C-alpha cells in the first residue's frame, strides 16, 4: 500500500543494466531515510557478501550530518531489504574481507555500507565481530527477480568493474 508521502528510489547494477525500485521505510527508519534521501545519488564499487549470504553492497563515505541511530534493526534481512551499516576503517581492515589495498574506502575513518538483500536465509553474523545489526531503511517493491538473477551472476562471474547505485526514482 502506498500513499502520497512515499518516496521511491532506483537501485541499479550499472554495468549489467539491471534495476529495481524500492520504497523508503520512512515510518520505521525516518532518520536513516532522510539522510539517504538527502544524499542521493550514492553508489560505488559493488561487493558480494562473504558472510551474510545473499547480499550485495557498496561502501560509501559517510554522508549523514550525524550517524543514524540503530532504528528498525535486523540481523535477519529478508529479500528486498535495503540495509544501512556503519563501520570503522579498522573493522574492515583485515585481509579476510577481500578488499584490495587500493579499495576506495581505505583510509576513511568511517565507512557506510548500503546493502541490498536479494534472497532468503541471511544472517548478519561475522566471525571476527559477532552480530552485525543493520538498519532496514527500504524495501524493494518492483524488479527484485531480475535484480536477484543479476546478483547471482555477480556472485559467479565476479564483481570487478561493476557499480551499485542508489538514485531517486
Short mmCIF file of N, CA and C in Angstrom, two decimals:
data_model
loop_
_atom_site.label_atom_id
_atom_site.label_comp_id
_atom_site.label_asym_id
_atom_site.label_seq_id
_atom_site.Cartn_x
_atom_site.Cartn_y
_atom_site.Cartn_z
N UNK A 1 0.84 -1.18 0.00
CA UNK A 1 0.00 0.00 0.00
C UNK A 1 0.88 1.24 0.00
N UNK A 2 0.62 2.14 -0.90
CA UNK A 2 1.40 3.37 -0.98
C UNK A 2 0.52 4.57 -0.68
N UNK A 3 1.18 5.66 -0.30
CA UNK A 3 0.44 6.90 -0.10
C UNK A 3 1.24 8.04 -0.74
N UNK A 4 0.69 9.20 -0.72
CA UNK A 4 1.27 10.35 -1.40
C UNK A 4 2.62 10.75 -0.81
N UNK A 5 2.89 10.40 0.43
CA UNK A 5 4.14 10.78 1.07
C UNK A 5 5.27 9.77 0.82
N UNK A 6 4.98 8.66 0.16
CA UNK A 6 6.01 7.64 -0.08
C UNK A 6 7.11 8.20 -0.99
N UNK A 7 8.34 7.76 -0.70
CA UNK A 7 9.49 8.13 -1.53
C UNK A 7 10.06 6.84 -2.10
N UNK A 8 10.47 6.90 -3.36
CA UNK A 8 10.99 5.72 -4.05
C UNK A 8 12.37 6.01 -4.61
N UNK A 9 13.18 4.94 -4.67
CA UNK A 9 14.50 5.05 -5.27
C UNK A 9 14.69 3.91 -6.26
N UNK A 10 15.66 4.12 -7.14
CA UNK A 10 16.08 3.08 -8.08
C UNK A 10 17.43 2.57 -7.61
N UNK A 11 17.55 1.26 -7.50
CA UNK A 11 18.80 0.59 -7.14
C UNK A 11 19.27 -0.15 -8.38
N UNK A 12 20.52 0.10 -8.79
CA UNK A 12 20.99 -0.43 -10.07
C UNK A 12 22.36 -1.08 -9.97
N UNK A 13 22.52 -2.14 -10.76
CA UNK A 13 23.84 -2.66 -11.10
C UNK A 13 24.11 -2.07 -12.47
N UNK A 14 24.93 -1.05 -12.51
CA UNK A 14 25.05 -0.19 -13.69
C UNK A 14 25.59 -0.92 -14.92
N UNK A 15 26.68 -1.64 -14.80
CA UNK A 15 27.28 -2.31 -15.95
C UNK A 15 26.34 -3.37 -16.52
N UNK A 16 25.63 -4.07 -15.65
CA UNK A 16 24.70 -5.10 -16.09
C UNK A 16 23.38 -4.52 -16.59
N UNK A 17 23.13 -3.24 -16.33
CA UNK A 17 21.92 -2.59 -16.81
C UNK A 17 20.65 -3.12 -16.15
N UNK A 18 20.75 -3.49 -14.89
CA UNK A 18 19.60 -4.05 -14.16
C UNK A 18 19.26 -3.13 -13.00
N UNK A 19 17.96 -2.90 -12.80
CA UNK A 19 17.50 -2.01 -11.73
C UNK A 19 16.27 -2.59 -11.05
N UNK A 20 16.03 -2.11 -9.85
CA UNK A 20 14.79 -2.39 -9.15
C UNK A 20 14.36 -1.11 -8.45
N UNK A 21 13.12 -1.07 -8.03
CA UNK A 21 12.56 0.10 -7.35
C UNK A 21 12.26 -0.26 -5.91
N UNK A 22 12.65 0.63 -5.01
CA UNK A 22 12.41 0.41 -3.58
C UNK A 22 11.68 1.61 -2.99
N UNK A 23 10.87 1.30 -1.98
CA UNK A 23 10.17 2.34 -1.22
C UNK A 23 10.93 2.57 0.07
N UNK A 24 11.18 3.83 0.41
CA UNK A 24 11.83 4.14 1.67
C UNK A 24 10.86 3.87 2.82
N UNK A 25 11.36 3.28 3.88
CA UNK A 25 10.54 2.95 5.05
C UNK A 25 10.60 4.09 6.06
N UNK A 26 10.12 5.25 5.64
CA UNK A 26 10.20 6.46 6.46
C UNK A 26 9.45 6.36 7.77
N UNK A 27 8.44 5.50 7.83
CA UNK A 27 7.69 5.32 9.07
C UNK A 27 8.47 4.49 10.09
N UNK A 28 9.42 3.68 9.65
CA UNK A 28 10.16 2.79 10.55
C UNK A 28 11.59 3.26 10.80
N UNK A 29 12.18 3.95 9.83
CA UNK A 29 13.56 4.42 9.95
C UNK A 29 13.66 5.85 9.42
N UNK A 30 12.96 6.79 10.05
CA UNK A 30 12.87 8.15 9.49
C UNK A 30 14.21 8.88 9.42
N UNK A 31 15.06 8.72 10.39
CA UNK A 31 16.33 9.45 10.40
C UNK A 31 17.24 8.92 9.28
N UNK A 32 17.30 7.60 9.15
CA UNK A 32 18.13 6.99 8.11
C UNK A 32 17.59 7.33 6.73
N UNK A 33 16.28 7.23 6.55
CA UNK A 33 15.67 7.54 5.25
C UNK A 33 15.94 8.98 4.85
N UNK A 34 15.80 9.92 5.77
CA UNK A 34 16.07 11.32 5.45
C UNK A 34 17.53 11.52 5.07
N UNK A 35 18.44 10.88 5.80
CA UNK A 35 19.87 11.02 5.50
C UNK A 35 20.19 10.49 4.11
N UNK A 36 19.67 9.31 3.80
CA UNK A 36 19.92 8.72 2.48
C UNK A 36 19.29 9.58 1.39
N UNK A 37 18.04 9.92 1.55
CA UNK A 37 17.31 10.69 0.53
C UNK A 37 18.03 12.00 0.22
N UNK A 38 18.49 12.69 1.27
CA UNK A 38 19.14 13.98 1.08
C UNK A 38 20.52 13.85 0.44
N UNK A 39 21.12 12.67 0.50
CA UNK A 39 22.46 12.47 -0.05
C UNK A 39 22.46 11.87 -1.46
N UNK A 40 21.31 11.41 -1.94
CA UNK A 40 21.25 10.76 -3.26
C UNK A 40 21.67 11.72 -4.36
N UNK A 41 22.32 11.21 -5.41
CA UNK A 41 22.64 9.80 -5.68
C UNK A 41 23.88 9.33 -4.91
N UNK A 42 23.89 8.03 -4.61
CA UNK A 42 25.00 7.38 -3.91
C UNK A 42 25.38 6.11 -4.65
N UNK A 43 26.58 5.65 -4.44
CA UNK A 43 26.97 4.39 -5.04
C UNK A 43 28.46 4.22 -5.05
N UNK A 44 28.87 3.08 -5.57
CA UNK A 44 30.29 2.78 -5.66
C UNK A 44 30.50 1.37 -6.14
N UNK A 45 31.75 0.93 -6.08
CA UNK A 45 32.07 -0.44 -6.44
C UNK A 45 31.18 -1.40 -5.67
N UNK A 46 30.68 -2.41 -6.36
CA UNK A 46 29.81 -3.37 -5.69
C UNK A 46 30.63 -4.54 -5.17
N UNK A 47 30.21 -5.06 -4.04
CA UNK A 47 30.79 -6.26 -3.45
C UNK A 47 29.66 -7.24 -3.19
N UNK A 48 29.96 -8.52 -3.24
CA UNK A 48 29.02 -9.55 -2.83
C UNK A 48 29.46 -10.05 -1.47
N UNK A 49 28.52 -10.20 -0.55
CA UNK A 49 28.84 -10.60 0.81
C UNK A 49 29.51 -11.98 0.86
N UNK A 50 30.41 -12.12 1.82
CA UNK A 50 31.03 -13.41 2.10
C UNK A 50 30.31 -14.10 3.26
N UNK A 51 29.90 -13.31 4.25
CA UNK A 51 29.35 -13.88 5.48
C UNK A 51 27.83 -13.82 5.55
N UNK A 52 27.24 -12.74 5.11
CA UNK A 52 25.79 -12.54 5.28
C UNK A 52 24.97 -13.34 4.29
N UNK A 53 25.57 -13.80 3.25
CA UNK A 53 24.99 -14.70 2.25
C UNK A 53 24.49 -13.98 1.01
N UNK A 54 23.22 -13.67 0.91
CA UNK A 54 22.62 -13.15 -0.33
C UNK A 54 22.52 -11.63 -0.29
N UNK A 55 23.66 -10.99 -0.30
CA UNK A 55 23.74 -9.54 -0.13
C UNK A 55 24.76 -8.97 -1.11
N UNK A 56 24.40 -7.84 -1.72
CA UNK A 56 25.36 -7.03 -2.44
C UNK A 56 25.38 -5.66 -1.77
N UNK A 57 26.52 -4.98 -1.87
CA UNK A 57 26.63 -3.70 -1.18
C UNK A 57 27.70 -2.83 -1.81
N UNK A 58 27.61 -1.54 -1.50
CA UNK A 58 28.62 -0.56 -1.86
C UNK A 58 29.07 0.13 -0.59
N UNK A 59 30.36 0.43 -0.52
CA UNK A 59 30.93 1.16 0.60
C UNK A 59 31.11 2.61 0.18
N UNK A 60 30.48 3.52 0.91
CA UNK A 60 30.48 4.93 0.54
C UNK A 60 30.98 5.78 1.72
N UNK A 61 31.45 6.99 1.43
CA UNK A 61 31.84 7.88 2.53
C UNK A 61 30.62 8.24 3.37
N UNK A 62 30.82 8.56 4.64
CA UNK A 62 29.69 8.99 5.47
C UNK A 62 29.04 10.23 4.87
N UNK A 63 27.73 10.29 4.93
CA UNK A 63 27.02 11.41 4.32
C UNK A 63 26.00 12.04 5.24
N UNK A 64 25.65 11.39 6.33
CA UNK A 64 24.66 11.93 7.26
C UNK A 64 25.31 13.00 8.14
N UNK A 65 24.57 14.04 8.51
CA UNK A 65 25.13 15.04 9.42
C UNK A 65 25.61 14.39 10.73
N UNK A 66 24.89 13.36 11.14
CA UNK A 66 25.23 12.56 12.32
C UNK A 66 24.79 11.14 12.00
N UNK A 67 25.62 10.14 12.34
CA UNK A 67 25.26 8.77 12.01
C UNK A 67 23.91 8.41 12.64
N UNK A 68 23.03 7.78 11.86
CA UNK A 68 21.70 7.43 12.37
C UNK A 68 21.79 6.44 13.53
N UNK A 69 20.82 6.51 14.44
CA UNK A 69 20.75 5.50 15.49
C UNK A 69 20.29 4.18 14.88
N UNK A 70 20.39 3.12 15.63
CA UNK A 70 20.00 1.80 15.15
C UNK A 70 18.48 1.69 15.19
N UNK A 71 17.83 2.30 14.19
CA UNK A 71 16.37 2.26 14.10
C UNK A 71 15.97 1.15 13.14
N UNK A 72 14.87 0.50 13.43
CA UNK A 72 14.36 -0.61 12.62
C UNK A 72 15.46 -1.65 12.35
N UNK A 73 16.11 -2.14 13.42
CA UNK A 73 17.25 -3.05 13.23
C UNK A 73 16.84 -4.47 12.88
N UNK A 74 17.79 -5.16 12.23
CA UNK A 74 17.60 -6.58 11.96
C UNK A 74 18.95 -7.27 11.94
N UNK A 75 18.93 -8.57 12.21
CA UNK A 75 20.08 -9.44 11.94
C UNK A 75 19.66 -10.55 10.98
N UNK A 76 18.38 -10.50 10.53
CA UNK A 76 17.86 -11.50 9.59
C UNK A 76 17.13 -10.81 8.44
N UNK A 77 17.84 -10.08 7.59
CA UNK A 77 17.17 -9.38 6.50
C UNK A 77 16.50 -10.35 5.53
N UNK A 78 15.41 -9.88 4.95
CA UNK A 78 14.64 -10.69 4.01
C UNK A 78 14.86 -10.17 2.59
N UNK A 79 14.46 -10.94 1.57
CA UNK A 79 14.65 -10.48 0.19
C UNK A 79 13.98 -9.13 -0.03
N UNK A 80 14.75 -8.22 -0.63
CA UNK A 80 14.25 -6.89 -0.92
C UNK A 80 14.59 -5.85 0.12
N UNK A 81 15.14 -6.26 1.26
CA UNK A 81 15.53 -5.29 2.28
C UNK A 81 16.74 -4.49 1.82
N UNK A 82 16.68 -3.17 2.05
CA UNK A 82 17.85 -2.31 1.91
C UNK A 82 18.32 -2.00 3.32
N UNK A 83 19.60 -2.22 3.58
CA UNK A 83 20.14 -2.02 4.93
C UNK A 83 21.29 -1.02 4.91
N UNK A 84 21.45 -0.37 6.05
CA UNK A 84 22.50 0.63 6.27
C UNK A 84 23.34 0.15 7.42
N UNK A 85 24.65 0.14 7.21
CA UNK A 85 25.61 -0.24 8.25
C UNK A 85 26.69 0.83 8.32
N UNK A 86 27.23 1.02 9.51
CA UNK A 86 28.38 1.91 9.69
C UNK A 86 29.51 1.09 10.28
N UNK A 87 30.70 1.23 9.69
CA UNK A 87 31.89 0.53 10.17
C UNK A 87 33.04 1.51 10.32
N UNK A 88 33.96 1.18 11.21
CA UNK A 88 35.21 1.93 11.27
C UNK A 88 36.17 1.31 10.28
N UNK A 89 37.19 2.05 9.91
CA UNK A 89 38.18 1.55 8.96
C UNK A 89 38.81 0.26 9.47
N UNK A 90 39.08 0.20 10.77
CA UNK A 90 39.74 -0.99 11.30
C UNK A 90 38.83 -2.22 11.27
N UNK A 91 37.52 -2.04 11.34
CA UNK A 91 36.61 -3.17 11.26
C UNK A 91 36.68 -3.84 9.90
N UNK A 92 37.01 -3.09 8.86
CA UNK A 92 37.07 -3.64 7.51
C UNK A 92 38.51 -3.80 7.03
N UNK A 93 39.46 -3.74 7.95
CA UNK A 93 40.86 -3.70 7.58
C UNK A 93 41.55 -5.04 7.38
N UNK A 94 40.97 -6.14 7.85
CA UNK A 94 41.68 -7.40 7.73
C UNK A 94 41.56 -7.97 6.32
N UNK A 95 42.57 -8.73 5.93
CA UNK A 95 42.59 -9.28 4.57
C UNK A 95 41.49 -10.31 4.35
N UNK A 96 40.91 -10.85 5.42
CA UNK A 96 39.86 -11.87 5.26
C UNK A 96 38.62 -11.33 4.56
N UNK A 97 38.45 -10.02 4.54
CA UNK A 97 37.28 -9.44 3.88
C UNK A 97 37.45 -9.34 2.38
N UNK A 98 38.68 -9.46 1.89
CA UNK A 98 38.91 -9.47 0.45
C UNK A 98 38.99 -8.12 -0.21
N UNK A 99 39.09 -7.02 0.55
CA UNK A 99 39.21 -5.70 -0.06
C UNK A 99 40.65 -5.48 -0.47
N UNK A 100 40.85 -5.04 -1.70
CA UNK A 100 42.19 -4.75 -2.18
C UNK A 100 42.75 -3.53 -1.45
N UNK A 101 44.06 -3.39 -1.44
CA UNK A 101 44.68 -2.29 -0.71
C UNK A 101 44.33 -0.93 -1.29
N UNK A 102 43.94 -0.89 -2.56
CA UNK A 102 43.58 0.39 -3.16
C UNK A 102 42.06 0.58 -3.26
N UNK A 103 41.30 -0.21 -2.49
CA UNK A 103 39.84 -0.02 -2.47
C UNK A 103 39.53 1.41 -2.04
N UNK A 104 38.50 1.98 -2.62
CA UNK A 104 38.19 3.39 -2.41
C UNK A 104 37.87 3.74 -0.96
N UNK A 105 37.43 2.78 -0.15
CA UNK A 105 37.10 3.08 1.24
C UNK A 105 38.32 3.07 2.15
N UNK A 106 39.44 2.56 1.67
CA UNK A 106 40.65 2.51 2.50
C UNK A 106 41.06 3.92 2.91
N UNK A 107 41.42 4.08 4.18
CA UNK A 107 41.85 5.38 4.69
C UNK A 107 40.74 6.22 5.29
N UNK A 108 39.49 5.80 5.14
CA UNK A 108 38.38 6.54 5.76
C UNK A 108 38.22 6.08 7.20
N UNK A 109 37.97 7.01 8.10
CA UNK A 109 37.74 6.62 9.49
C UNK A 109 36.41 5.92 9.67
N UNK A 110 35.42 6.37 8.92
CA UNK A 110 34.09 5.78 8.96
C UNK A 110 33.69 5.37 7.54
N UNK A 111 33.09 4.20 7.44
CA UNK A 111 32.65 3.68 6.15
C UNK A 111 31.18 3.31 6.28
N UNK A 112 30.36 3.76 5.35
CA UNK A 112 28.94 3.42 5.31
C UNK A 112 28.75 2.34 4.25
N UNK A 113 28.01 1.33 4.62
CA UNK A 113 27.71 0.18 3.77
C UNK A 113 26.22 0.25 3.45
N UNK A 114 25.89 0.42 2.17
CA UNK A 114 24.50 0.40 1.71
C UNK A 114 24.29 -0.92 0.99
N UNK A 115 23.37 -1.73 1.50
CA UNK A 115 23.23 -3.11 1.04
C UNK A 115 21.84 -3.42 0.53
N UNK A 116 21.80 -4.38 -0.41
CA UNK A 116 20.56 -4.95 -0.91
C UNK A 116 20.62 -6.45 -0.67
N UNK A 117 19.61 -6.98 -0.03
CA UNK A 117 19.48 -8.43 0.17
C UNK A 117 18.49 -8.95 -0.86
N UNK A 118 18.90 -9.97 -1.59
CA UNK A 118 18.12 -10.39 -2.75
C UNK A 118 17.52 -11.79 -2.65
N UNK A 119 17.80 -12.51 -1.61
CA UNK A 119 17.27 -13.86 -1.44
C UNK A 119 17.12 -14.15 0.05
N UNK A 120 16.53 -15.28 0.38
CA UNK A 120 16.23 -15.65 1.77
C UNK A 120 17.46 -16.19 2.50
N UNK A 121 17.25 -16.47 3.79
CA UNK A 121 18.20 -17.17 4.66
C UNK A 121 19.50 -16.40 4.89
N UNK A 122 19.36 -15.12 5.22
CA UNK A 122 20.50 -14.28 5.55
C UNK A 122 20.63 -14.17 7.06
N UNK A 123 21.85 -14.10 7.53
CA UNK A 123 22.11 -13.96 8.96
C UNK A 123 23.31 -13.04 9.11
N UNK A 124 23.12 -11.95 9.81
CA UNK A 124 24.16 -10.94 9.94
C UNK A 124 25.06 -11.24 11.14
N UNK A 125 25.94 -12.21 10.93
CA UNK A 125 26.93 -12.56 11.94
C UNK A 125 28.29 -12.60 11.26
N UNK A 126 29.28 -12.10 11.96
CA UNK A 126 30.63 -12.00 11.43
C UNK A 126 31.56 -12.76 12.37
N UNK A 127 32.40 -13.60 11.80
CA UNK A 127 33.31 -14.41 12.60
C UNK A 127 34.26 -13.60 13.46
N UNK A 128 34.59 -12.38 13.04
CA UNK A 128 35.51 -11.53 13.81
C UNK A 128 34.79 -10.74 14.90
N UNK A 129 33.55 -10.33 14.62
CA UNK A 129 32.90 -9.35 15.49
C UNK A 129 31.59 -9.83 16.13
N UNK A 130 31.02 -10.92 15.66
CA UNK A 130 29.73 -11.38 16.19
C UNK A 130 28.57 -10.79 15.40
N UNK A 131 27.48 -10.51 16.10
CA UNK A 131 26.28 -9.98 15.45
C UNK A 131 26.55 -8.61 14.87
N UNK A 132 26.00 -8.36 13.67
CA UNK A 132 26.17 -7.08 12.99
C UNK A 132 24.78 -6.59 12.58
N UNK A 133 24.04 -5.97 13.50
CA UNK A 133 22.71 -5.50 13.12
C UNK A 133 22.78 -4.36 12.12
N UNK A 134 21.82 -4.36 11.21
CA UNK A 134 21.71 -3.29 10.22
C UNK A 134 20.38 -2.59 10.35
N UNK A 135 20.33 -1.39 9.80
CA UNK A 135 19.09 -0.61 9.77
C UNK A 135 18.37 -0.92 8.46
N UNK A 136 17.15 -1.41 8.55
CA UNK A 136 16.34 -1.63 7.35
C UNK A 136 15.64 -0.31 7.03
N UNK A 137 16.05 0.30 5.90
CA UNK A 137 15.53 1.62 5.54
C UNK A 137 14.75 1.62 4.24
N UNK A 138 14.72 0.51 3.53
CA UNK A 138 13.97 0.45 2.28
C UNK A 138 13.55 -0.96 1.96
N UNK A 139 12.55 -1.08 1.10
CA UNK A 139 12.03 -2.39 0.67
C UNK A 139 11.77 -2.35 -0.83
N UNK A 140 12.33 -3.32 -1.54
CA UNK A 140 12.12 -3.39 -3.00
C UNK A 140 10.66 -3.72 -3.26
N UNK A 141 10.05 -2.95 -4.15
CA UNK A 141 8.64 -3.15 -4.49
C UNK A 141 8.45 -3.59 -5.93
N UNK A 142 9.51 -3.49 -6.74
CA UNK A 142 9.41 -3.89 -8.14
C UNK A 142 10.79 -4.24 -8.68
N UNK A 143 10.87 -5.35 -9.42
CA UNK A 143 12.10 -5.70 -10.10
C UNK A 143 13.07 -6.57 -9.33
N UNK A 144 12.64 -7.14 -8.20
CA UNK A 144 13.58 -7.93 -7.39
C UNK A 144 14.03 -9.20 -8.11
N UNK A 145 13.15 -9.85 -8.86
CA UNK A 145 13.54 -11.09 -9.54
C UNK A 145 14.69 -10.87 -10.51
N UNK A 146 14.60 -9.84 -11.33
CA UNK A 146 15.67 -9.54 -12.27
C UNK A 146 16.95 -9.14 -11.57
N UNK A 147 16.82 -8.38 -10.48
CA UNK A 147 18.00 -7.98 -9.72
C UNK A 147 18.63 -9.21 -9.06
N UNK A 148 17.82 -10.12 -8.54
CA UNK A 148 18.36 -11.34 -7.92
C UNK A 148 19.14 -12.17 -8.93
N UNK A 149 18.63 -12.28 -10.15
CA UNK A 149 19.36 -13.00 -11.19
C UNK A 149 20.71 -12.34 -11.46
N UNK A 150 20.73 -11.02 -11.53
CA UNK A 150 21.98 -10.29 -11.76
C UNK A 150 22.93 -10.45 -10.58
N UNK A 151 22.40 -10.51 -9.37
CA UNK A 151 23.24 -10.71 -8.18
C UNK A 151 23.87 -12.10 -8.20
N UNK A 152 23.11 -13.10 -8.63
CA UNK A 152 23.68 -14.45 -8.77
C UNK A 152 24.78 -14.46 -9.81
N UNK A 153 24.59 -13.74 -10.91
CA UNK A 153 25.62 -13.64 -11.93
C UNK A 153 26.86 -12.94 -11.36
N UNK A 154 26.63 -11.91 -10.56
CA UNK A 154 27.73 -11.19 -9.91
C UNK A 154 28.53 -12.15 -9.02
N UNK A 155 27.82 -12.99 -8.27
CA UNK A 155 28.46 -13.97 -7.38
C UNK A 155 29.33 -14.93 -8.19
N UNK A 156 28.80 -15.42 -9.31
CA UNK A 156 29.52 -16.43 -10.09
C UNK A 156 30.54 -15.82 -11.05
N UNK A 157 30.20 -14.72 -11.70
CA UNK A 157 31.08 -14.16 -12.73
C UNK A 157 32.05 -13.12 -12.20
N UNK A 158 31.75 -12.55 -11.04
CA UNK A 158 32.65 -11.57 -10.45
C UNK A 158 32.08 -10.16 -10.46
N UNK A 159 32.60 -9.36 -9.54
CA UNK A 159 32.09 -8.01 -9.33
C UNK A 159 32.98 -6.92 -9.91
N UNK A 160 34.18 -7.26 -10.34
CA UNK A 160 35.11 -6.24 -10.83
C UNK A 160 34.50 -5.43 -11.97
N UNK A 161 34.60 -4.12 -11.84
CA UNK A 161 34.09 -3.23 -12.87
C UNK A 161 32.61 -2.90 -12.75
N UNK A 162 31.94 -3.50 -11.78
CA UNK A 162 30.50 -3.25 -11.59
C UNK A 162 30.28 -2.26 -10.46
N UNK A 163 29.27 -1.43 -10.60
CA UNK A 163 28.91 -0.48 -9.55
C UNK A 163 27.46 -0.69 -9.12
N UNK A 164 27.22 -0.39 -7.87
CA UNK A 164 25.88 -0.41 -7.30
C UNK A 164 25.50 1.03 -7.02
N UNK A 165 24.36 1.47 -7.55
CA UNK A 165 23.97 2.86 -7.36
C UNK A 165 22.55 2.97 -6.82
N UNK A 166 22.34 4.04 -6.09
CA UNK A 166 21.06 4.37 -5.47
C UNK A 166 20.71 5.78 -5.92
N UNK A 167 19.53 5.94 -6.57
CA UNK A 167 19.10 7.23 -7.09
C UNK A 167 17.62 7.44 -6.80
N UNK A 168 17.21 8.68 -6.76
CA UNK A 168 15.77 8.96 -6.63
C UNK A 168 15.06 8.44 -7.87
N UNK A 169 13.92 7.82 -7.66
CA UNK A 169 13.14 7.27 -8.79
C UNK A 169 12.33 8.37 -9.44
#
